[in-house]
């Protein structure tokens, strides 16, 4: 079991070393986290209290101990990378 976990993490590490994959990962993180930073931006611009509330709740959800933010982002990144590879082969 430990060898399978090591192999899995080694696979993720080798896949994420590419500059294109890093760019995809940063885009995925920005999109997934966009409700937080966008609502905070709207709050600071227009002082809408509901934007502050939404941003804080989303931030608390993603920063929570049982929410796998980075594993979800890595999974989406690797899925997008695989999709792009398949599209280029055609």
mmCIF file of C-alpha atoms in Angstrom:
data_model
loop_
_atom_site.group_PDB
_atom_site.id
_atom_site.type_symbol
_atom_site.label_atom_id
_atom_site.label_comp_id
_atom_site.label_asym_id
_atom_site.label_seq_id
_atom_site.Cartn_x
_atom_site.Cartn_y
_atom_site.Cartn_z
ATOM 1 C CA UNK A 1 0.000 0.000 0.000
ATOM 2 C CA UNK A 2 2.807 2.411 0.851
ATOM 3 C CA UNK A 3 4.473 1.714 -2.500
ATOM 4 C CA UNK A 4 1.231 2.521 -4.332
ATOM 5 C CA UNK A 5 0.945 5.836 -2.478
ATOM 6 C CA UNK A 6 4.570 6.680 -3.250
ATOM 7 C CA UNK A 7 4.010 5.834 -6.911
ATOM 8 C CA UNK A 8 0.865 7.987 -6.992
ATOM 9 C CA UNK A 9 2.593 11.010 -5.456
ATOM 10 C CA UNK A 10 5.599 10.540 -7.729
ATOM 11 C CA UNK A 11 3.232 10.533 -10.735
ATOM 12 C CA UNK A 12 1.597 13.767 -9.568
ATOM 13 C CA UNK A 13 4.999 15.360 -8.967
ATOM 14 C CA UNK A 14 6.278 14.440 -12.438
ATOM 15 C CA UNK A 15 3.094 15.680 -14.097
ATOM 16 C CA UNK A 16 3.176 19.036 -12.311
ATOM 17 C CA UNK A 17 6.789 19.920 -13.185
ATOM 18 C CA UNK A 18 5.862 21.113 -16.672
ATOM 19 C CA UNK A 19 5.429 24.893 -17.170
ATOM 20 C CA UNK A 20 2.189 24.392 -19.088
ATOM 21 C CA UNK A 21 0.786 22.279 -16.287
ATOM 22 C CA UNK A 22 1.781 24.921 -13.769
ATOM 23 C CA UNK A 23 -0.032 27.552 -15.841
ATOM 24 C CA UNK A 24 -3.133 25.353 -16.027
ATOM 25 C CA UNK A 25 -2.923 24.771 -12.274
ATOM 26 C CA UNK A 26 -2.729 28.503 -11.536
ATOM 27 C CA UNK A 27 -5.716 29.138 -13.798
ATOM 28 C CA UNK A 28 -7.706 26.390 -12.078
ATOM 29 C CA UNK A 29 -6.864 27.791 -8.641
ATOM 30 C CA UNK A 30 -7.881 31.283 -9.778
ATOM 31 C CA UNK A 31 -11.189 30.035 -11.190
ATOM 32 C CA UNK A 32 -12.065 27.835 -8.212
ATOM 33 C CA UNK A 33 -11.124 30.598 -5.769
ATOM 34 C CA UNK A 34 -12.743 33.374 -7.842
ATOM 35 C CA UNK A 35 -15.891 33.723 -5.691
ATOM 36 C CA UNK A 36 -13.657 34.662 -2.778
ATOM 37 C CA UNK A 37 -11.434 37.270 -4.384
ATOM 38 C CA UNK A 38 -14.169 38.639 -6.647
ATOM 39 C CA UNK A 39 -16.614 39.147 -3.781
ATOM 40 C CA UNK A 40 -13.935 40.757 -1.619
ATOM 41 C CA UNK A 41 -13.107 43.062 -4.518
ATOM 42 C CA UNK A 42 -16.776 44.007 -4.914
ATOM 43 C CA UNK A 43 -17.042 44.612 -1.189
ATOM 44 C CA UNK A 44 -14.043 46.949 -1.145
ATOM 45 C CA UNK A 45 -15.266 48.798 -4.235
ATOM 46 C CA UNK A 46 -18.972 49.161 -3.454
ATOM 47 C CA UNK A 47 -19.162 48.305 0.280
ATOM 48 C CA UNK A 48 -21.845 45.683 -0.322
ATOM 49 C CA UNK A 49 -22.109 43.694 2.886
ATOM 50 C CA UNK A 50 -23.524 40.615 1.172
ATOM 51 C CA UNK A 51 -20.349 40.331 -0.941
ATOM 52 C CA UNK A 52 -18.242 40.321 2.195
ATOM 53 C CA UNK A 53 -20.445 37.597 3.675
ATOM 54 C CA UNK A 54 -20.314 35.432 0.553
ATOM 55 C CA UNK A 55 -16.543 35.826 0.278
ATOM 56 C CA UNK A 56 -15.992 34.956 3.922
ATOM 57 C CA UNK A 57 -18.243 31.898 3.761
ATOM 58 C CA UNK A 58 -16.541 30.643 0.578
ATOM 59 C CA UNK A 59 -13.131 31.274 2.111
ATOM 60 C CA UNK A 60 -14.113 29.412 5.282
ATOM 61 C CA UNK A 61 -15.420 26.511 3.196
ATOM 62 C CA UNK A 62 -12.276 26.169 1.075
ATOM 63 C CA UNK A 63 -9.931 26.754 4.006
ATOM 64 C CA UNK A 64 -11.776 24.274 6.194
ATOM 65 C CA UNK A 65 -9.991 21.210 7.485
ATOM 66 C CA UNK A 66 -12.185 18.700 5.630
ATOM 67 C CA UNK A 67 -12.272 20.418 2.242
ATOM 68 C CA UNK A 68 -9.612 19.115 -0.155
ATOM 69 C CA UNK A 69 -8.960 22.358 -2.049
ATOM 70 C CA UNK A 70 -5.558 21.540 -3.521
ATOM 71 C CA UNK A 71 -6.328 17.889 -4.328
ATOM 72 C CA UNK A 72 -9.443 19.033 -6.196
ATOM 73 C CA UNK A 73 -7.413 21.630 -8.095
ATOM 74 C CA UNK A 74 -4.710 19.095 -8.935
ATOM 75 C CA UNK A 75 -7.322 16.607 -10.149
ATOM 76 C CA UNK A 76 -8.973 19.230 -12.369
ATOM 77 C CA UNK A 77 -5.556 20.278 -13.690
ATOM 78 C CA UNK A 78 -4.530 16.745 -14.597
ATOM 79 C CA UNK A 79 -7.927 16.093 -16.207
ATOM 80 C CA UNK A 80 -7.586 19.246 -18.308
ATOM 81 C CA UNK A 81 -4.046 18.278 -19.277
ATOM 82 C CA UNK A 82 -5.222 14.836 -20.396
ATOM 83 C CA UNK A 83 -8.093 16.408 -22.352
ATOM 84 C CA UNK A 84 -5.688 18.800 -24.092
ATOM 85 C CA UNK A 85 -3.344 15.912 -24.991
ATOM 86 C CA UNK A 86 -6.215 13.950 -26.535
ATOM 87 C CA UNK A 87 -7.359 16.986 -28.529
ATOM 88 C CA UNK A 88 -3.858 17.568 -29.906
ATOM 89 C CA UNK A 89 -3.471 13.943 -30.999
ATOM 90 C CA UNK A 90 -6.453 14.267 -33.325
#
